[in-house]
Coordinates of C-alpha atoms in Angstrom, one line a residue:
Chain A
M19 CA 0.2 -0.2 0.2
S20 CA 1.5 3.3 -1.2
R21 CA 2.3 5.9 1.7
L22 CA -0.3 8.0 0.6
R23 CA -3.2 5.6 0.8
R24 CA -2.0 4.8 4.1
W25 CA -2.4 8.3 5.0
I26 CA -5.8 8.6 3.8
R27 CA -7.2 5.5 5.5
L28 CA -5.6 6.9 8.8
L29 CA -7.3 10.2 7.9
A30 CA -10.5 8.6 7.3
G31 CA -10.3 6.3 10.2
I32 CA -10.0 9.6 12.5
V33 CA -12.7 11.3 10.9
G34 CA -14.8 8.5 11.3
L35 CA -14.1 8.4 15.0
A36 CA -14.7 11.9 15.5
A37 CA -18.0 11.6 13.7
A38 CA -19.2 8.8 15.9
A39 CA -18.3 10.8 19.1
M40 CA -20.1 13.5 17.8
A41 CA -23.2 11.4 17.4
Q42 CA -23.0 10.6 20.8
A43 CA -22.4 13.8 22.5
G44 CA -24.8 14.6 25.0
Q45 CA -26.5 11.3 24.7
T46 CA -25.2 10.1 28.0
C47 CA -28.6 9.6 29.8
D48 CA -30.0 6.3 30.7
T49 CA -33.7 6.6 29.5
H50 CA -34.6 3.2 30.9
P51 CA -36.8 3.7 33.7
P52 CA -35.8 2.0 36.8
D53 CA -36.1 -1.3 38.1
T54 CA -38.4 -2.1 41.2
Y55 CA -35.6 -2.8 43.4
A56 CA -33.9 0.7 42.4
M57 CA -37.3 2.8 42.7
T58 CA -38.1 0.9 46.1
R59 CA -34.6 2.0 47.4
A60 CA -35.1 5.7 45.9
L61 CA -38.7 5.7 47.5
G62 CA -37.3 4.3 51.0
L63 CA -34.6 7.2 51.3
A64 CA -36.8 9.8 50.0
E65 CA -39.1 8.7 52.8
R66 CA -36.2 8.7 55.5
V67 CA -35.2 12.2 54.2
Q68 CA -38.5 13.5 54.7
Q69 CA -38.8 12.2 58.4
S70 CA -35.1 13.6 59.1
L71 CA -36.2 16.9 57.7
D72 CA -39.3 16.9 59.6
A73 CA -37.4 16.4 62.8
S74 CA -34.8 19.3 62.2
G75 CA -37.5 21.9 62.5
A76 CA -36.2 23.6 59.6
R77 CA -38.3 25.2 57.0
V78 CA -35.5 25.1 54.2
V79 CA -32.3 23.4 53.7
V80 CA -29.6 22.8 51.4
I81 CA -29.4 19.2 50.2
A82 CA -27.1 17.1 48.3
R83 CA -27.1 13.8 46.6
A84 CA -24.7 11.3 45.6
G85 CA -25.8 10.9 42.3
Q86 CA -22.1 10.0 40.7
D87 CA -19.1 8.7 42.1
L88 CA -16.7 11.9 42.1
T89 CA -14.6 9.9 44.9
R90 CA -11.6 10.3 42.5
Y91 CA -11.9 14.0 43.3
G92 CA -12.2 13.9 47.0
L93 CA -15.7 14.3 46.7
Q94 CA -18.9 12.6 48.3
W95 CA -21.8 14.4 47.0
S96 CA -22.5 15.5 43.0
H97 CA -25.8 17.6 43.2
L98 CA -27.1 20.6 45.4
A99 CA -30.9 21.5 45.4
F100 CA -32.9 23.6 47.9
A101 CA -35.4 21.3 49.9
Y102 CA -38.1 23.5 51.7
R103 CA -41.6 22.6 53.4
D104 CA -44.5 24.1 51.0
D105 CA -46.7 24.7 54.3
P106 CA -50.1 25.7 52.7
A107 CA -51.5 29.3 53.5
P108 CA -53.3 29.7 56.8
A109 CA -57.1 29.2 56.4
P110 CA -58.9 32.6 56.9
L111 CA -60.9 32.8 59.8
P112 CA -64.5 33.0 59.0
M113 CA -66.2 35.9 58.9
A114 CA -69.0 35.1 61.6
L115 CA -68.8 32.2 63.6
P116 CA -71.7 29.9 64.0
T117 CA -71.3 29.7 67.6
S118 CA -70.6 33.2 68.5
P119 CA -72.8 34.1 71.6
M120 CA -75.5 36.8 71.5
L121 CA -75.0 39.9 73.3
G122 CA -75.3 38.6 77.2
Q123 CA -75.2 35.2 76.7
I124 CA -72.1 33.0 77.6
S125 CA -71.3 30.4 74.9
D126 CA -70.0 26.9 76.0
Q127 CA -68.8 26.2 72.6
P128 CA -65.2 26.7 72.1
I129 CA -64.1 28.9 69.1
P130 CA -62.3 26.9 66.7
V131 CA -58.7 27.8 66.2
P132 CA -57.5 26.6 63.0
L133 CA -54.2 24.3 63.4
P134 CA -51.6 25.1 61.1
R135 CA -51.2 22.6 58.2
R136 CA -47.6 21.0 57.4
G137 CA -47.3 20.9 53.8
S138 CA -44.8 18.4 51.7
W139 CA -41.3 19.0 51.3
R140 CA -40.5 20.1 47.8
I141 CA -36.8 20.3 45.9
V142 CA -35.8 23.3 43.7
H143 CA -32.9 22.5 41.6
K144 CA -31.3 22.9 38.4
L145 CA -31.2 20.2 36.0
N146 CA -29.3 19.2 32.7
Q147 CA -31.4 18.3 29.9
C148 CA -30.2 15.0 28.5
G149 CA -28.5 15.4 25.1
T150 CA -28.5 19.1 25.0
A151 CA -25.9 21.9 26.3
D152 CA -29.2 23.6 28.1
A153 CA -30.6 23.2 31.7
A154 CA -33.8 24.3 33.4
V155 CA -35.1 24.8 36.9
F156 CA -37.6 22.4 38.3
R157 CA -39.4 21.8 41.4
Q158 CA -40.1 18.5 42.3
G159 CA -40.7 15.8 45.3
L160 CA -38.1 14.3 47.4
A161 CA -39.0 10.8 45.5
E162 CA -37.9 12.3 42.2
F163 CA -34.7 13.6 43.6
F164 CA -33.3 10.1 44.4
L165 CA -34.6 8.4 41.3
D166 CA -31.7 8.4 39.1
T167 CA -30.3 5.0 40.3
P168 CA -27.6 7.1 42.3
F169 CA -24.3 6.0 43.1
R170 CA -25.1 5.7 46.6
Y171 CA -28.6 5.8 48.4
E172 CA -27.6 8.6 50.6
A173 CA -28.5 12.4 51.3
A174 CA -26.7 15.2 53.3
Y175 CA -28.4 18.6 54.4
V176 CA -27.3 21.6 56.2
V177 CA -29.7 23.7 58.2
P178 CA -29.2 27.5 57.5
D179 CA -29.6 30.1 60.4
P180 CA -33.1 31.3 60.8
E181 CA -32.7 34.3 58.6
V182 CA -30.9 32.7 56.2
Q183 CA -33.8 30.7 55.9
A184 CA -36.4 33.4 55.7
A185 CA -34.3 35.0 52.7
L186 CA -34.4 31.6 51.2
L187 CA -37.8 30.8 51.8
R188 CA -38.9 33.8 49.9
T189 CA -37.0 32.8 46.9
V190 CA -37.9 29.1 46.5
V191 CA -41.5 29.7 46.4
D192 CA -41.4 32.2 44.1
D193 CA -40.7 31.1 40.3
Q194 CA -39.9 34.6 39.1
R195 CA -37.2 34.8 41.7
L196 CA -35.8 31.2 41.1
V197 CA -35.2 31.8 37.6
Q198 CA -33.7 35.4 38.4
W199 CA -30.2 33.8 39.1
H200 CA -30.6 30.8 36.0
S201 CA -28.6 30.8 32.6
P202 CA -30.1 27.9 30.5
A203 CA -26.3 27.6 29.3
Y204 CA -24.8 24.6 30.9
S205 CA -21.6 23.0 31.5
V206 CA -20.9 20.5 34.2
V207 CA -17.8 22.1 34.9
A208 CA -18.7 25.8 34.5
Y209 CA -16.2 28.3 36.1
P210 CA -17.8 29.9 39.3
W211 CA -16.6 33.5 38.2
S212 CA -18.0 33.5 34.9
T213 CA -21.6 33.9 33.5
R214 CA -21.1 31.8 29.9
Y215 CA -22.2 28.6 31.7
Q216 CA -23.9 27.6 34.8
Q217 CA -24.0 24.1 36.5
S218 CA -26.5 22.9 39.0
N219 CA -24.5 23.8 42.0
Q220 CA -23.3 26.9 40.6
W221 CA -27.1 28.2 40.4
A222 CA -27.8 27.0 44.2
L223 CA -24.8 29.1 45.4
E224 CA -25.7 32.2 43.2
T225 CA -29.5 32.0 44.2
L226 CA -28.3 31.8 47.8
A227 CA -26.4 34.6 47.2
G228 CA -28.9 36.5 45.4
S229 CA -31.4 36.0 48.3
L230 CA -29.2 37.1 50.9
D231 CA -28.1 40.5 49.3
P232 CA -30.7 42.5 47.8
A233 CA -28.0 44.1 45.4
A234 CA -27.0 40.7 44.1
T235 CA -29.9 41.2 41.4
T236 CA -27.8 39.7 38.5
R237 CA -25.3 36.4 38.3
E238 CA -22.7 39.0 38.0
R239 CA -23.5 40.8 41.2
A240 CA -24.2 37.4 43.0
Q241 CA -20.6 36.2 42.0
A242 CA -19.2 39.4 43.3
W243 CA -20.9 39.0 46.7
L244 CA -19.3 35.4 46.6
Q245 CA -15.8 36.8 46.0
L246 CA -16.4 39.5 48.4
H247 CA -17.6 37.1 51.1
D248 CA -14.5 34.5 50.5
Y249 CA -16.3 31.9 48.8
Q250 CA -13.8 29.1 47.8
P251 CA -14.5 26.9 44.8
T252 CA -13.3 23.1 44.5
V253 CA -10.0 22.4 42.3
L254 CA -10.3 19.7 40.0
H255 CA -7.1 18.4 38.5
I256 CA -8.0 17.5 34.7
D257 CA -5.7 17.0 32.2
A258 CA -5.6 18.1 28.4
L259 CA -6.6 14.3 27.1
T260 CA -9.3 14.4 29.5
R261 CA -10.8 17.7 28.8
L262 CA -10.8 17.3 24.9
G263 CA -12.4 13.7 25.2
A264 CA -15.0 15.3 27.5
R265 CA -15.4 18.2 25.1
M266 CA -15.8 15.8 22.2
T267 CA -18.1 13.4 23.4
R268 CA -20.1 15.3 25.7
A269 CA -22.4 18.0 24.7
N270 CA -22.7 19.5 28.3
V271 CA -19.1 19.7 29.2
A272 CA -17.0 22.7 28.2
F273 CA -13.7 24.7 29.4
D274 CA -13.7 27.7 27.3
D275 CA -15.1 29.7 30.1
H276 CA -12.0 29.1 32.5
P277 CA -9.1 31.3 32.3
N278 CA -6.3 29.8 30.0
S279 CA -3.6 29.9 32.6
K280 CA -5.8 27.8 35.0
R281 CA -7.2 25.6 32.1
F282 CA -3.7 25.0 30.7
S283 CA -2.2 23.9 34.1
D284 CA -5.0 21.4 34.6
H285 CA -6.3 23.6 37.0
I286 CA -10.3 23.4 36.8
E287 CA -12.4 25.3 39.6
T288 CA -15.9 24.4 39.9
V289 CA -18.8 24.8 42.4
T290 CA -19.2 21.6 44.6
V291 CA -21.3 20.7 47.2
E292 CA -18.3 20.3 49.7
S293 CA -17.3 23.8 48.7
M294 CA -20.8 25.4 49.3
F295 CA -21.4 23.3 52.8
A296 CA -17.7 24.3 54.0
W297 CA -18.3 28.0 53.0
M298 CA -21.6 28.2 54.8
Q299 CA -20.0 26.8 57.9
R300 CA -17.1 29.0 57.6
M301 CA -19.5 32.0 57.2
Q302 CA -21.6 30.6 60.2
I303 CA -25.0 30.5 58.2
A304 CA -25.5 27.0 58.5
G305 CA -24.5 24.0 60.9
R306 CA -22.6 20.7 59.9
P307 CA -24.1 18.3 57.3
T308 CA -26.5 15.6 58.7
V309 CA -26.4 12.6 56.5
V310 CA -29.2 10.3 55.7
R311 CA -28.6 6.8 54.8
Chain B
M26 CA -52.0 21.5 42.7
E27 CA -54.1 19.6 40.4
P28 CA -58.0 19.2 41.1
A29 CA -58.7 15.4 42.7
S30 CA -59.7 13.1 39.9
T31 CA -61.4 10.0 40.6
L32 CA -62.5 7.1 38.8
Q33 CA -65.8 5.6 38.9
P34 CA -65.2 2.1 39.9
R35 CA -65.8 -0.5 37.4
I36 CA -65.7 -3.4 39.3
A37 CA -68.2 -4.1 41.8
A38 CA -67.4 -7.1 44.3
F39 CA -63.6 -7.3 45.9
A40 CA -62.6 -3.8 44.9
L41 CA -60.8 -1.2 47.0
A42 CA -61.3 2.3 45.1
L43 CA -58.7 4.9 45.9
S44 CA -58.8 8.3 44.8
F45 CA -55.6 10.9 44.9
T46 CA -55.2 14.1 43.9
A47 CA -52.6 14.5 41.5
A48 CA -49.8 16.4 42.8
S49 CA -47.5 15.6 39.9
S50 CA -48.0 14.0 36.5
A51 CA -45.0 12.2 36.2
W52 CA -41.5 10.8 37.7
A53 CA -38.7 12.4 36.7
Q54 CA -35.6 9.9 36.4
S55 CA -32.3 11.8 36.4
N56 CA -29.0 11.0 35.7
A57 CA -26.4 13.2 38.3
S58 CA -27.7 16.7 37.3
Q59 CA -29.6 15.3 34.6
I60 CA -33.0 14.9 33.4
S61 CA -34.5 13.0 30.8
E62 CA -38.5 13.4 29.4
E63 CA -37.9 9.9 27.9
S64 CA -37.4 8.1 31.2
L65 CA -40.5 9.7 33.0
I66 CA -42.7 7.2 34.7
P67 CA -46.6 7.8 35.0
V68 CA -48.1 8.4 38.1
A69 CA -51.7 7.1 38.6
I70 CA -53.7 10.0 39.7
S71 CA -56.9 7.3 40.8
V72 CA -56.9 3.7 40.9
A73 CA -59.8 0.9 40.9
L74 CA -58.0 -2.5 41.8
P75 CA -58.8 -5.7 43.4
V76 CA -58.4 -5.7 47.1
V77 CA -56.1 -8.4 46.7
L78 CA -53.5 -6.6 44.8
V79 CA -53.6 -3.4 47.0
A80 CA -52.9 -5.8 50.1
G81 CA -50.1 -7.8 48.5
A82 CA -48.0 -8.7 45.3
G83 CA -49.7 -9.8 41.9
S84 CA -49.9 -9.4 38.7
I85 CA -52.5 -8.0 36.1
V86 CA -53.1 -7.8 32.4
V87 CA -53.9 -4.7 30.8
T88 CA -57.1 -5.4 28.7
G89 CA -57.6 -1.9 27.2
V90 CA -56.2 1.5 27.0
Q91 CA -58.4 4.6 26.7
A92 CA -57.4 7.9 26.1
S93 CA -59.3 11.0 26.4
A94 CA -58.8 14.9 27.3
D95 CA -59.6 13.8 30.8
G96 CA -56.9 11.5 31.1
V97 CA -55.3 8.0 30.2
V98 CA -57.3 5.0 31.7
W99 CA -55.5 1.2 31.6
F100 CA -58.2 -1.5 31.9
V101 CA -56.7 -4.1 33.6
E102 CA -57.6 -7.6 34.7
N103 CA -56.3 -9.7 37.6
V104 CA -54.5 -12.8 36.6
A105 CA -55.4 -14.6 39.2
D106 CA -59.4 -14.6 39.5
G107 CA -60.1 -12.3 36.5
V108 CA -61.4 -9.4 38.8
K109 CA -61.6 -6.1 36.8
G110 CA -60.2 -2.9 37.5
S111 CA -58.6 0.4 36.3
I112 CA -56.1 2.7 36.5
R113 CA -56.2 6.4 35.7
F114 CA -53.4 8.8 34.7
A115 CA -53.4 12.5 34.0
A116 CA -53.9 13.3 30.2
D117 CA -50.2 14.7 30.0
A118 CA -48.7 11.7 32.0
I119 CA -45.7 10.8 29.7
G120 CA -45.7 7.0 29.2
A121 CA -49.0 6.4 30.0
T122 CA -50.7 6.3 26.3
A123 CA -47.7 4.0 25.3
M124 CA -49.4 0.9 27.3
V125 CA -50.1 -1.8 25.0
A126 CA -53.2 -4.2 25.7
G127 CA -52.1 -7.6 26.6
T128 CA -49.2 -6.4 28.7
V129 CA -48.6 -8.3 31.8
V130 CA -47.9 -6.1 34.7
V131 CA -46.3 -7.0 38.0
V132 CA -47.7 -5.2 41.0
T133 CA -45.2 -4.6 44.0
V134 CA -46.6 -3.0 47.1
V135 CA -44.2 -0.9 48.8
A136 CA -44.7 1.6 51.8
T137 CA -45.3 4.3 49.8
G138 CA -47.7 3.0 47.3
M139 CA -47.6 0.3 44.4
L140 CA -45.3 0.1 41.8
L141 CA -46.2 -1.3 38.4
S142 CA -43.6 -2.8 36.5
A143 CA -43.3 -4.8 33.1
A144 CA -40.1 -6.5 31.7
G145 CA -38.3 -5.7 34.9
H146 CA -38.6 -2.1 34.5
V147 CA -41.2 0.3 36.6
I148 CA -44.0 1.7 34.2
A149 CA -46.2 3.2 36.6
F150 CA -46.3 4.4 40.0
V151 CA -49.8 4.3 42.1
P152 CA -48.9 6.3 45.7
N153 CA -50.5 6.2 48.8
E154 CA -51.0 9.0 51.2
I155 CA -46.9 8.8 51.9
G156 CA -45.9 8.5 48.3
R157 CA -48.3 11.3 47.2
S158 CA -46.6 13.9 49.8
L159 CA -43.1 12.7 48.2
S160 CA -44.0 13.4 44.4
Y161 CA -44.2 16.4 42.6
N162 CA -42.9 17.2 39.3
Q163 CA -42.8 21.1 37.6
R164 CA -40.8 22.6 35.4
V165 CA -40.2 26.3 36.6
S166 CA -38.0 27.8 34.0
R167 CA -38.8 27.8 30.3

């Protein structure tokens, strides 16, 4: 075989490989529904988390799941969300109570006082839509949160201080505020100090910042507030070959928002559960994580 | 919250009708931080099933599927004794209309309701009171 023909065959092979890789880009979601065993475990964990949250006395917490095995990066948890108790509004008192005594009479009927009704726990979080480089904000139940055949059937949450809970609560029940710090463009390793992309944990962090500071009305301002308050992202060491492979085969991975100096030294900074939990403790706005198994 | 939707019981004897308020129309199965529309599992909003199935595990066969603006109904029959029943889903419950008559469905009772599975995979969930409080799905952003 001539040298030219060998080169042509090699080139064709490379093009073919690249085409195959591009065809699979973003198609990494498992579209098969779970089996009975997996779903039973997910429902069981959801119920235990509900009981733990009920016992915590909190109205809103920052919660994490272990959807992926990130232990090679020294991380236990992969995905952040807010969980809040969706208490229904108290029922208004009736205009005229049927048991009201007439003037001068004494009623032996106690006036009914409606007891506050407890709502269900809801999750608000940002999810990447399979097969695309986009993401959206969802409100889900605890069961949906664990229905992903996670790497470990465990959850961790931190209870914010009452003032932080009050600020967060105003956001999590308000659909407009939930998307105020949301950008659809998604990269799983988005740079924390850029607004080109946004990953799920970053949305939670910026939404928390925006909820705490009335002036942080945009993503840029929320990031500035986080820098001012010494949020420290996690540094992942990802070499060039891995970065190239991920970029070619995954639609939801991008590195072009990272500064060149950091990127080319394999120094990838991003928002993780661990970094957010640690920062909240350092700021003394939340306690230690509670783990539910 | 959607309004309660109840199904007229189509079976007389040995049937227990349970009606549920539909808080959600689908389970979202997500991978890590991902969500896939194709992997949503429909959640029943009302059901009329033989009491023997409500109490324990068993199998039913789907004898018909009816879709309308009000929702999707699976007509089912208990494999063991032929007692008929039905399961209703919201009209927008993804996957509910894909059911094919003749499918044999395994019913597994769990603490939060009943799991309906076929060929080893869960195809629907019938929540009880606890399961209903755990289930919700709403896309907030466009």
